[in-house]
Amino acid sequence: MKPQKNSPSSRKLSVAVATPILVLLALAVLSLYDFNFAADSYQYIRRASSASSSTSSPPITTSSSSSASPTNSSVPASRVNSSSSTSPATTVEACDQTRGQWVPDDEAPYYTNLTCPFIDDLQNCMKFGKPSLDFMRWRWQPDGCDLPRFDAARFLDAMRGKSMAFVGDSLARNHIKSLLCILSQVAQPVEVVTTAEIDVTGRPVRRDFHYGSHGFNVSLFWSPFLVKANLSDSAHGLGLWDMHLDTPDPRWAAHIAEFDYIVLSGTNWFFRPSLYHEGGRVVGRNGGAAATGDGVHGATPEMPVSGAVRAAFRTALGAIAAREGFRGKALVRTVTPAHFENGEWNTGGDCVRTRPLRRGERDRDAVVAEFRAAQVDALRDTAAMSQRNGAELRLLDITEAMELRPDGHPSRYGHPPGGSVEGSFVIDCLHWCLPGPIDLWSELLFQMLLDHQ
């Protein structure tokens, strides 16, 4: 006996029954996703102030990318992602890649501590046994668009014959090491060894890395204040600094014309006891300066630290904008927050969270917002000069994304047990594990350079 064929009416009945069921299942999945990851309205200051909201920074565009197939959540060295330069980029207008949320990601990191030779022990969280490696299993998802994964081959092709400088403090060093590690998928640079100038803090003032196959040079300048600063008294705690707010640090500023791209950053050192100089005279101090030495600086008017940050970035950006021969791009990388909880860096604070925060889960840090506003104001104030002289100033805004990552710091796993980070700095909730959330900075940097070539 032949099997009976379904009649058209029975097929219609099946579709009519199945369709509502499928719709209900889809709604249930969406509801579950929203419950886990949907963000409340995030009350972060994104434009410094209402007065500067329309002029603070150009919009950041991004590129679309095809979705990658997920992999197992383990991250052995043999499964570090390789990059491809075959897919063209399509510009997505009016998408701010700096606003978004962290979502789970099963893709292996770009590198590990076994595949990248540039990771400092202080950020080598895998080597020193950070209890949870889940901090590597999140990706940044911008609102309304996608952020493509970093294509190391394409980046090196775009940078062929060019040069880039990172100027700032130890977080600038953290950033450049992230970039070198990501690029190590394709090429390894040679560090150009010269007779290095050593800063009063014991750090080399300049380090240079050369990609001979691409003619690409990357340099790191140690300049935590961006402006000229002298350690006038090292005998008291963090020392007393003479900070010349109207004079760029000549150790990097003398080389501006050598570079096509300059990434400026740095805010953490501004908390150190300092006297502020302008026009060759003392014009102010921060709160810590009165407690140093013999107290003779107590009568000097106190200046908000954010005011010094604003002045220093304005001076540094002004030096770039005015430099004869510089027709490149300067980017201000915004302040990144520390995540010490239950105490400060020297009073037992630590960072033991194991997952990102959701937007609105934690109040924004008022000091971080104030420092970011100071950076944005400085960029706005020098934008007109830069346009006249042919330079471009951009904002590499990572503050909101990094505020949500208290899980991505070394904590006490950036050194062997009993060791320290720098001096008595034992628990590190300021710098970032490599690999880790800081790799986002290079992803955003790459997209900004591509979009504004």
CSV table of C-alpha atoms in Angstrom, one decimal:
chain,number,residue,atom,x,y,z
A,1,MET,CA,0.0,0.0,0.0
A,2,LYS,CA,1.4,3.4,-1.0
A,3,PRO,CA,1.9,5.9,1.7
A,4,GLN,CA,-0.6,8.7,1.7
A,5,LYS,CA,0.7,12.2,0.8
A,6,ASN,CA,-0.2,15.0,3.2
A,7,SER,CA,-3.0,17.1,1.8
A,8,PRO,CA,-2.5,20.9,1.4
A,9,SER,CA,-5.0,21.5,4.1
A,10,SER,CA,-3.1,19.3,6.6
A,11,ARG,CA,0.2,21.1,5.7
A,12,LYS,CA,-1.5,24.5,6.4
A,13,LEU,CA,-2.7,23.2,9.7
A,14,SER,CA,0.8,22.1,10.7
A,15,VAL,CA,2.2,25.5,9.8
A,16,ALA,CA,-0.5,27.2,11.7
A,17,VAL,CA,0.3,25.2,14.8
A,18,ALA,CA,4.1,25.4,14.5
A,19,THR,CA,4.4,29.1,13.8
A,20,PRO,CA,3.1,30.4,17.2
A,21,ILE,CA,5.2,27.8,19.0
A,22,LEU,CA,8.4,29.0,17.2
A,23,VAL,CA,7.5,32.7,17.9
A,24,LEU,CA,7.0,31.9,21.6
A,25,LEU,CA,10.4,30.0,21.7
A,26,ALA,CA,12.1,33.0,20.1
A,27,LEU,CA,10.6,35.4,22.6
A,28,ALA,CA,11.7,33.2,25.5
A,29,VAL,CA,15.3,33.2,24.2
A,30,LEU,CA,15.3,36.9,23.8
A,31,SER,CA,13.9,37.4,27.2
A,32,LEU,CA,16.6,35.2,28.7
A,33,TYR,CA,19.3,37.2,26.9
A,34,ASP,CA,17.9,40.5,28.1
A,35,PHE,CA,17.7,39.2,31.7
A,36,ASN,CA,21.4,38.3,31.6
A,37,PHE,CA,23.0,41.0,29.6
A,38,ALA,CA,20.7,43.9,29.0
A,39,ALA,CA,22.0,47.2,30.4
A,40,ASP,CA,20.3,49.9,32.2
A,41,SER,CA,20.8,53.5,31.0
A,42,TYR,CA,24.4,54.3,31.7
A,43,GLN,CA,24.9,57.7,33.4
A,44,TYR,CA,28.5,58.3,32.3
A,45,ILE,CA,29.7,61.7,31.2
A,46,ARG,CA,30.6,61.2,27.6
A,47,ARG,CA,31.2,64.7,26.4
A,48,ALA,CA,33.0,66.4,29.3
A,49,SER,CA,30.2,69.0,29.9
A,50,SER,CA,27.1,70.3,28.1
A,51,ALA,CA,29.2,73.2,26.9
A,52,SER,CA,31.6,71.0,25.0
A,53,SER,CA,29.3,68.2,24.0
A,54,SER,CA,29.1,69.2,20.3
A,55,THR,CA,32.8,69.7,19.9
A,56,SER,CA,34.6,67.3,22.1
A,57,SER,CA,35.6,64.7,19.6
A,58,PRO,CA,34.8,63.5,16.1
A,59,PRO,CA,32.5,60.6,15.8
A,60,ILE,CA,34.2,57.2,15.7
A,61,THR,CA,33.2,55.0,12.8
A,62,THR,CA,33.8,51.3,12.6
A,63,SER,CA,33.8,48.5,10.1
A,64,SER,CA,31.5,45.5,9.8
A,65,SER,CA,32.9,42.0,9.9
A,66,SER,CA,31.7,38.5,9.3
A,67,SER,CA,31.0,36.5,12.4
A,68,ALA,CA,33.7,34.0,13.4
A,69,SER,CA,32.7,30.5,14.4
A,70,PRO,CA,33.0,29.9,18.1
A,71,THR,CA,35.7,27.6,19.6
A,72,ASN,CA,36.1,25.8,22.8
A,73,SER,CA,36.6,28.0,25.8
A,74,SER,CA,40.0,26.6,26.6
A,75,VAL,CA,43.0,28.6,25.3
A,76,PRO,CA,46.0,26.4,24.5
A,77,ALA,CA,48.8,28.1,22.6
A,78,SER,CA,48.1,26.0,19.5
A,79,ARG,CA,44.7,27.6,19.1
A,80,VAL,CA,45.6,31.3,19.2
A,81,ASN,CA,43.7,33.0,16.5
A,82,SER,CA,45.4,33.8,13.2
A,83,SER,CA,44.4,36.8,11.2
A,84,SER,CA,43.2,37.3,7.7
A,85,SER,CA,43.4,40.3,5.5
A,86,THR,CA,41.0,39.1,2.8
A,87,SER,CA,37.7,40.6,3.9
A,88,PRO,CA,37.0,44.2,2.9
A,89,ALA,CA,35.7,46.7,5.4
A,90,THR,CA,32.4,48.5,5.0
A,91,THR,CA,32.0,51.7,6.8
A,92,VAL,CA,29.1,51.9,9.3
A,93,GLU,CA,28.0,55.5,9.8
A,94,ALA,CA,27.1,57.0,13.1
A,95,CYS,CA,28.2,54.1,15.3
A,96,ASP,CA,30.0,55.0,18.5
A,97,GLN,CA,32.2,51.9,19.2
A,98,THR,CA,33.1,53.2,22.6
A,99,ARG,CA,29.6,52.7,24.0
A,100,GLY,CA,28.5,49.1,24.6
A,101,GLN,CA,28.8,46.2,26.9
A,102,TRP,CA,31.0,43.1,27.5
A,103,VAL,CA,29.4,39.9,26.2
A,104,PRO,CA,30.6,36.3,26.5
A,105,ASP,CA,33.1,35.1,23.9
A,106,ASP,CA,34.4,31.6,23.3
A,107,GLU,CA,37.0,32.8,20.7
A,108,ALA,CA,40.6,32.1,21.8
A,109,PRO,CA,42.7,35.2,22.6
A,110,TYR,CA,45.0,36.6,19.9
A,111,TYR,CA,48.0,35.3,21.9
A,112,THR,CA,49.1,33.7,25.1
A,113,ASN,CA,52.1,34.0,27.4
A,114,LEU,CA,53.6,31.1,25.5
A,115,THR,CA,53.2,32.7,22.0
A,116,CYS,CA,54.2,36.3,22.9
A,117,PRO,CA,57.6,37.2,24.2
A,118,PHE,CA,56.8,40.8,25.1
A,119,ILE,CA,54.6,40.3,28.2
A,120,ASP,CA,56.1,41.7,31.3
A,121,ASP,CA,55.9,39.5,34.4
A,122,LEU,CA,53.9,42.3,36.0
A,123,GLN,CA,51.0,41.6,33.7
A,124,ASN,CA,51.6,37.9,33.1
A,125,CYS,CA,48.6,36.7,35.0
A,126,MET,CA,48.6,33.3,33.4
A,127,LYS,CA,52.2,32.6,34.5
A,128,PHE,CA,51.6,33.5,38.1
A,129,GLY,CA,48.4,31.5,38.5
A,130,LYS,CA,45.5,34.0,38.5
A,131,PRO,CA,42.7,31.7,39.9
A,132,SER,CA,40.2,32.4,37.1
A,133,LEU,CA,41.0,32.9,33.4
A,134,ASP,CA,37.5,33.8,32.6
A,135,PHE,CA,38.6,37.5,32.2
A,136,MET,CA,39.8,36.4,28.7
A,137,ARG,CA,36.4,35.1,27.6
A,138,TRP,CA,34.6,38.4,27.0
A,139,ARG,CA,34.5,40.7,24.0
A,140,TRP,CA,33.3,44.3,23.7
A,141,GLN,CA,30.0,44.6,21.9
A,142,PRO,CA,29.3,48.2,20.8
A,143,ASP,CA,25.7,49.4,20.8
A,144,GLY,CA,24.2,49.1,17.3
A,145,CYS,CA,27.2,47.7,15.4
A,146,ASP,CA,30.1,45.2,15.7
A,147,LEU,CA,33.7,45.8,16.4
A,148,PRO,CA,35.8,43.6,14.1
A,149,ARG,CA,38.6,41.5,15.5
A,150,PHE,CA,42.1,42.8,15.0
A,151,ASP,CA,43.5,41.8,11.7
A,152,ALA,CA,47.3,41.9,12.3
A,153,ALA,CA,48.3,41.4,8.7
A,154,ARG,CA,46.0,44.2,7.5
A,155,PHE,CA,47.3,46.5,10.3
A,156,LEU,CA,50.9,45.9,9.3
A,157,ASP,CA,50.1,46.5,5.6
A,158,ALA,CA,48.4,49.8,6.5
A,159,MET,CA,51.4,50.9,8.6
A,160,ARG,CA,53.9,50.0,5.9
A,161,GLY,CA,56.6,52.7,6.0
A,162,LYS,CA,55.0,54.5,8.9
A,163,SER,CA,55.9,55.2,12.5
A,164,MET,CA,53.9,55.4,15.7
A,165,ALA,CA,54.8,56.7,19.2
A,166,PHE,CA,53.1,55.9,22.6
A,167,VAL,CA,53.8,58.6,25.1
A,168,GLY,CA,52.8,58.3,28.8
A,169,ASP,CA,53.3,56.2,31.9
A,170,SER,CA,53.3,52.5,32.7
A,171,LEU,CA,49.8,52.1,31.1
A,172,ALA,CA,51.2,53.3,27.8
A,173,ARG,CA,53.8,50.5,28.2
A,174,ASN,CA,50.9,48.1,29.0
A,175,HIS,CA,49.2,49.3,25.8
A,176,ILE,CA,52.2,48.9,23.5
A,177,LYS,CA,52.9,45.4,24.8
A,178,SER,CA,49.3,44.5,24.0
A,179,LEU,CA,49.8,45.8,20.4
A,180,LEU,CA,53.2,44.0,20.0
A,181,CYS,CA,51.6,40.7,21.2
A,182,ILE,CA,48.7,40.9,18.8
A,183,LEU,CA,51.0,41.7,15.9
A,184,SER,CA,53.2,38.7,16.9
A,185,GLN,CA,50.7,36.5,15.1
A,186,VAL,CA,52.2,37.8,11.9
A,187,ALA,CA,55.6,39.3,12.6
A,188,GLN,CA,58.1,39.9,15.4
A,189,PRO,CA,59.8,43.2,15.7
A,190,VAL,CA,63.5,43.8,16.6
A,191,GLU,CA,64.1,46.1,19.5
A,192,VAL,CA,66.6,48.7,18.4
A,193,VAL,CA,69.2,48.8,21.2
A,194,THR,CA,70.9,52.2,21.7
A,195,THR,CA,72.5,53.9,24.6
A,196,ALA,CA,69.3,54.6,26.4
A,197,GLU,CA,68.6,57.6,28.6
A,198,ILE,CA,67.4,56.5,32.0
A,199,ASP,CA,64.7,58.5,33.8
A,200,VAL,CA,65.2,59.6,37.4
A,201,THR,CA,62.7,56.9,38.2
A,202,GLY,CA,65.0,54.2,36.8
A,203,ARG,CA,63.0,53.6,33.6
A,204,PRO,CA,64.4,54.0,30.0
A,205,VAL,CA,63.1,57.2,28.5
A,206,ARG,CA,62.7,55.7,25.0
A,207,ARG,CA,62.3,52.2,23.5
A,208,ASP,CA,62.1,51.5,19.8
A,209,PHE,CA,60.7,48.4,18.0
A,210,HIS,CA,61.3,47.9,14.2
A,211,TYR,CA,59.3,45.7,11.8
A,212,GLY,CA,61.9,45.4,9.1
A,213,SER,CA,59.5,43.5,6.7
A,214,HIS,CA,57.1,46.4,6.7
A,215,GLY,CA,59.3,49.4,7.5
A,216,PHE,CA,57.1,50.1,10.5
A,217,ASN,CA,58.5,51.6,13.7
A,218,VAL,CA,56.8,51.7,17.1
A,219,SER,CA,58.3,53.8,19.9
A,220,LEU,CA,57.5,54.1,23.6
A,221,PHE,CA,58.4,57.3,25.5
A,222,TRP,CA,58.3,57.3,29.3
A,223,SER,CA,56.7,60.7,30.1
A,224,PRO,CA,54.1,60.3,32.9
A,225,PHE,CA,53.3,64.0,33.0
A,226,LEU,CA,53.7,64.7,29.2
A,227,VAL,CA,55.2,68.0,30.3
A,228,LYS,CA,58.6,68.8,31.7
A,229,ALA,CA,58.9,67.6,35.3
A,230,ASN,CA,61.8,67.4,37.7
A,231,LEU,CA,62.0,65.4,40.9
A,232,SER,CA,63.0,68.1,43.4
A,233,ASP,CA,62.7,66.0,46.6
A,234,SER,CA,62.7,62.2,46.6
A,235,ALA,CA,63.0,61.7,50.3
A,236,HIS,CA,59.3,61.9,51.1
A,237,GLY,CA,56.9,59.2,50.1
A,238,LEU,CA,56.1,59.6,46.4
A,239,GLY,CA,58.6,62.5,46.1
A,240,LEU,CA,57.9,66.2,45.3
A,241,TRP,CA,57.7,67.0,41.6
A,242,ASP,CA,58.2,70.4,39.9
A,243,MET,CA,55.8,70.2,37.0
A,244,HIS,CA,56.1,72.8,34.2
A,245,LEU,CA,52.6,72.9,32.8
A,246,ASP,CA,53.4,75.2,29.9
A,247,THR,CA,56.5,73.3,28.6
A,248,PRO,CA,56.2,69.9,26.8
A,249,ASP,CA,58.6,67.2,27.9
A,250,PRO,CA,61.4,67.7,25.4
A,251,ARG,CA,62.4,64.1,25.6
A,252,TRP,CA,59.5,63.2,23.4
A,253,ALA,CA,58.4,66.5,22.0
A,254,ALA,CA,61.7,67.0,20.1
A,255,HIS,CA,60.8,63.9,18.0
A,256,ILE,CA,57.2,64.8,17.0
A,257,ALA,CA,58.0,65.2,13.3
A,258,GLU,CA,59.5,61.7,13.2
A,259,PHE,CA,56.1,60.1,13.7
A,260,ASP,CA,52.9,59.6,11.7
A,261,TYR,CA,50.8,58.7,14.7
A,262,ILE,CA,51.2,59.7,18.4
A,263,VAL,CA,49.1,58.2,21.2
A,264,LEU,CA,49.1,60.4,24.3
A,265,SER,CA,48.0,59.1,27.7
A,266,GLY,CA,48.6,59.4,31.4
A,267,THR,CA,46.8,60.6,34.5
A,268,ASN,CA,47.9,58.4,37.4
A,269,TRP,CA,51.2,60.2,38.2
A,270,PHE,CA,49.4,63.5,38.6
A,271,PHE,CA,48.4,62.4,42.1
A,272,ARG,CA,52.0,62.6,43.2
A,273,PRO,CA,52.9,65.6,45.3
A,274,SER,CA,53.6,68.4,42.8
A,275,LEU,CA,54.3,72.1,42.5
A,276,TYR,CA,52.9,73.6,39.3
A,277,HIS,CA,55.0,76.1,37.3
A,278,GLU,CA,54.0,78.4,34.5
A,279,GLY,CA,56.1,81.1,33.0
A,280,GLY,CA,59.0,80.1,35.2
A,281,ARG,CA,57.2,80.7,38.5
A,282,VAL,CA,55.2,78.5,40.9
A,283,VAL,CA,51.4,79.0,40.3
A,284,GLY,CA,50.0,76.3,42.4
A,285,ARG,CA,50.3,72.8,44.0
A,286,ASN,CA,48.3,69.8,44.6
A,287,GLY,CA,47.2,68.6,48.0
A,288,GLY,CA,50.1,66.3,48.6
A,289,ALA,CA,52.8,69.0,48.1
A,290,ALA,CA,52.1,70.7,51.4
A,291,ALA,CA,53.0,67.6,53.4
A,292,THR,CA,56.5,67.3,51.9
A,293,GLY,CA,59.8,68.9,52.8
A,294,ASP,CA,59.6,71.5,55.5
A,295,GLY,CA,56.1,72.6,54.7
A,296,VAL,CA,57.2,75.9,53.0
A,297,HIS,CA,54.8,75.2,50.2
A,298,GLY,CA,51.7,75.2,52.4
A,299,ALA,CA,51.0,78.9,51.4
A,300,THR,CA,51.0,78.1,47.7
A,301,PRO,CA,47.5,78.0,46.4
A,302,GLU,CA,46.1,74.5,45.8
A,303,MET,CA,45.1,73.6,42.3
A,304,PRO,CA,42.7,70.7,41.4
A,305,VAL,CA,44.6,67.8,40.0
A,306,SER,CA,42.2,67.8,37.1
A,307,GLY,CA,43.3,71.3,36.3
A,308,ALA,CA,46.9,70.1,36.0
A,309,VAL,CA,45.8,67.3,33.8
A,310,ARG,CA,43.9,69.7,31.5
A,311,ALA,CA,46.9,72.0,31.3
A,312,ALA,CA,49.4,69.2,30.6
A,313,PHE,CA,47.3,67.7,27.8
A,314,ARG,CA,46.7,71.1,26.3
A,315,THR,CA,50.4,71.8,26.2
A,316,ALA,CA,51.3,68.4,24.8
A,317,LEU,CA,48.6,68.6,22.1
A,318,GLY,CA,49.5,72.2,21.3
A,319,ALA,CA,53.1,71.2,20.8
A,320,ILE,CA,52.0,68.5,18.3
A,321,ALA,CA,49.6,70.8,16.5
A,322,ALA,CA,52.2,73.5,16.1
A,323,ARG,CA,55.1,71.3,15.1
A,324,GLU,CA,56.4,72.1,11.6
A,325,GLY,CA,56.4,69.0,9.5
A,326,PHE,CA,53.9,67.0,11.5
A,327,ARG,CA,50.9,66.1,9.3
A,328,GLY,CA,49.8,63.0,11.1
A,329,LYS,CA,47.3,62.0,13.7
A,330,ALA,CA,47.5,62.4,17.5
A,331,LEU,CA,45.2,60.4,19.7
A,332,VAL,CA,44.4,61.0,23.3
A,333,ARG,CA,43.7,57.7,25.1
A,334,THR,CA,41.3,58.6,27.9
A,335,VAL,CA,41.8,57.8,31.5
A,336,THR,CA,41.4,54.2,32.6
A,337,PRO,CA,40.1,53.5,36.1
A,338,ALA,CA,41.7,51.4,38.9
A,339,HIS,CA,39.4,49.0,40.6
A,340,PHE,CA,40.7,48.7,44.2
A,341,GLU,CA,37.9,47.6,46.5
A,342,ASN,CA,37.9,47.4,50.4
A,343,GLY,CA,40.9,49.7,50.5
A,344,GLU,CA,43.3,51.7,48.4
A,345,TRP,CA,46.6,50.4,46.8
A,346,ASN,CA,48.5,50.9,50.0
A,347,THR,CA,45.7,50.1,52.5
A,348,GLY,CA,44.8,46.5,51.6
A,349,GLY,CA,42.6,47.1,48.6
A,350,ASP,CA,42.2,44.3,46.1
A,351,CYS,CA,40.3,43.4,42.9
A,352,VAL,CA,39.0,39.8,43.1
A,353,ARG,CA,35.9,40.0,40.9
A,354,THR,CA,35.7,37.3,38.2
A,355,ARG,CA,33.3,38.9,35.7
A,356,PRO,CA,32.6,42.3,34.1
A,357,LEU,CA,30.2,44.7,35.6
A,358,ARG,CA,27.0,45.5,33.8
A,359,ARG,CA,26.3,49.1,32.9
A,360,GLY,CA,24.7,50.8,35.8
A,361,GLU,CA,25.8,48.1,38.3
A,362,ARG,CA,28.4,50.4,39.9
A,363,ASP,CA,28.3,54.2,40.3
A,364,ARG,CA,30.8,55.9,38.0
A,365,ASP,CA,34.0,57.2,39.6
A,366,ALA,CA,33.7,61.0,39.9
A,367,VAL,CA,37.5,61.5,39.7
A,368,VAL,CA,37.7,59.4,36.6
A,369,ALA,CA,34.9,61.4,35.0
A,370,GLU,CA,36.6,64.6,35.9
A,371,PHE,CA,40.0,63.5,34.5
A,372,ARG,CA,38.3,62.4,31.3
A,373,ALA,CA,36.5,65.7,31.0
A,374,ALA,CA,39.9,67.5,31.4
A,375,GLN,CA,41.4,65.4,28.5
A,376,VAL,CA,38.4,66.1,26.3
A,377,ASP,CA,38.6,69.8,27.1
A,378,ALA,CA,42.3,69.9,26.2
A,379,LEU,CA,41.5,68.2,22.9
A,380,ARG,CA,38.7,70.6,22.0
A,381,ASP,CA,40.9,73.6,22.9
A,382,THR,CA,43.7,72.6,20.5
A,383,ALA,CA,41.5,71.2,17.7
A,384,ALA,CA,41.3,74.5,15.7
A,385,MET,CA,45.1,75.0,15.7
A,386,SER,CA,45.7,71.4,14.5
A,387,GLN,CA,43.3,71.8,11.6
A,388,ARG,CA,45.0,74.9,10.5
A,389,ASN,CA,48.4,73.2,10.5
A,390,GLY,CA,47.4,69.9,8.9
A,391,ALA,CA,47.5,67.6,12.0
A,392,GLU,CA,44.5,65.6,13.2
A,393,LEU,CA,43.5,65.2,16.8
A,394,ARG,CA,41.3,62.3,17.9
A,395,LEU,CA,39.9,60.8,21.1
A,396,LEU,CA,40.6,57.1,21.8
A,397,ASP,CA,37.9,56.8,24.4
A,398,ILE,CA,38.2,53.6,26.4
A,399,THR,CA,37.0,54.9,29.8
A,400,GLU,CA,33.5,53.5,29.8
A,401,ALA,CA,34.5,50.0,28.5
A,402,MET,CA,37.3,49.7,31.1
A,403,GLU,CA,35.2,50.9,34.0
A,404,LEU,CA,33.3,47.7,33.5
A,405,ARG,CA,36.3,45.4,33.8
A,406,PRO,CA,37.3,45.0,37.5
A,407,ASP,CA,38.1,41.3,36.7
A,408,GLY,CA,40.9,42.1,34.2
A,409,HIS,CA,43.7,43.3,36.6
A,410,PRO,CA,46.7,41.2,37.9
A,411,SER,CA,45.7,41.7,41.5
A,412,ARG,CA,48.5,39.8,43.3
A,413,TYR,CA,49.2,37.6,40.3
A,414,GLY,CA,51.7,39.8,38.5
A,415,HIS,CA,54.7,38.5,40.4
A,416,PRO,CA,55.8,35.5,42.4
A,417,PRO,CA,54.4,35.1,45.9
A,418,GLY,CA,56.1,37.6,48.2
A,419,GLY,CA,57.1,39.8,45.4
A,420,SER,CA,55.9,43.3,44.5
A,421,VAL,CA,54.9,45.3,41.5
A,422,GLU,CA,56.9,48.4,41.9
A,423,GLY,CA,58.4,49.2,45.3
A,424,SER,CA,55.8,48.4,47.9
A,425,PHE,CA,53.0,48.2,45.3
A,426,VAL,CA,52.0,44.6,45.9
A,427,ILE,CA,48.4,44.3,44.7
A,428,ASP,CA,47.9,45.6,41.2
A,429,CYS,CA,44.3,46.8,40.3
A,430,LEU,CA,45.6,49.5,37.9
A,431,HIS,CA,47.4,47.7,35.1
A,432,TRP,CA,45.8,45.0,32.9
A,433,CYS,CA,46.5,41.3,32.4
A,434,LEU,CA,48.0,40.3,29.0
A,435,PRO,CA,46.1,38.9,27.2
A,436,GLY,CA,43.0,40.6,28.6
A,437,PRO,CA,40.6,43.5,28.3
A,438,ILE,CA,43.3,45.9,27.3
A,439,ASP,CA,43.5,44.3,23.9
A,440,LEU,CA,40.4,46.3,23.1
A,441,TRP,CA,42.5,49.4,23.0
A,442,SER,CA,44.4,48.1,20.0
A,443,GLU,CA,41.2,47.0,18.3
A,444,LEU,CA,39.7,50.5,18.7
A,445,LEU,CA,43.0,52.1,17.7
A,446,PHE,CA,43.1,50.0,14.5
A,447,GLN,CA,39.6,50.9,13.5
A,448,MET,CA,40.2,54.6,14.1
A,449,LEU,CA,43.3,54.6,11.9
A,450,LEU,CA,41.5,52.7,9.2
A,451,ASP,CA,38.5,54.9,9.2
A,452,HIS,CA,40.5,58.2,9.0
A,453,GLN,CA,43.2,57.2,6.6
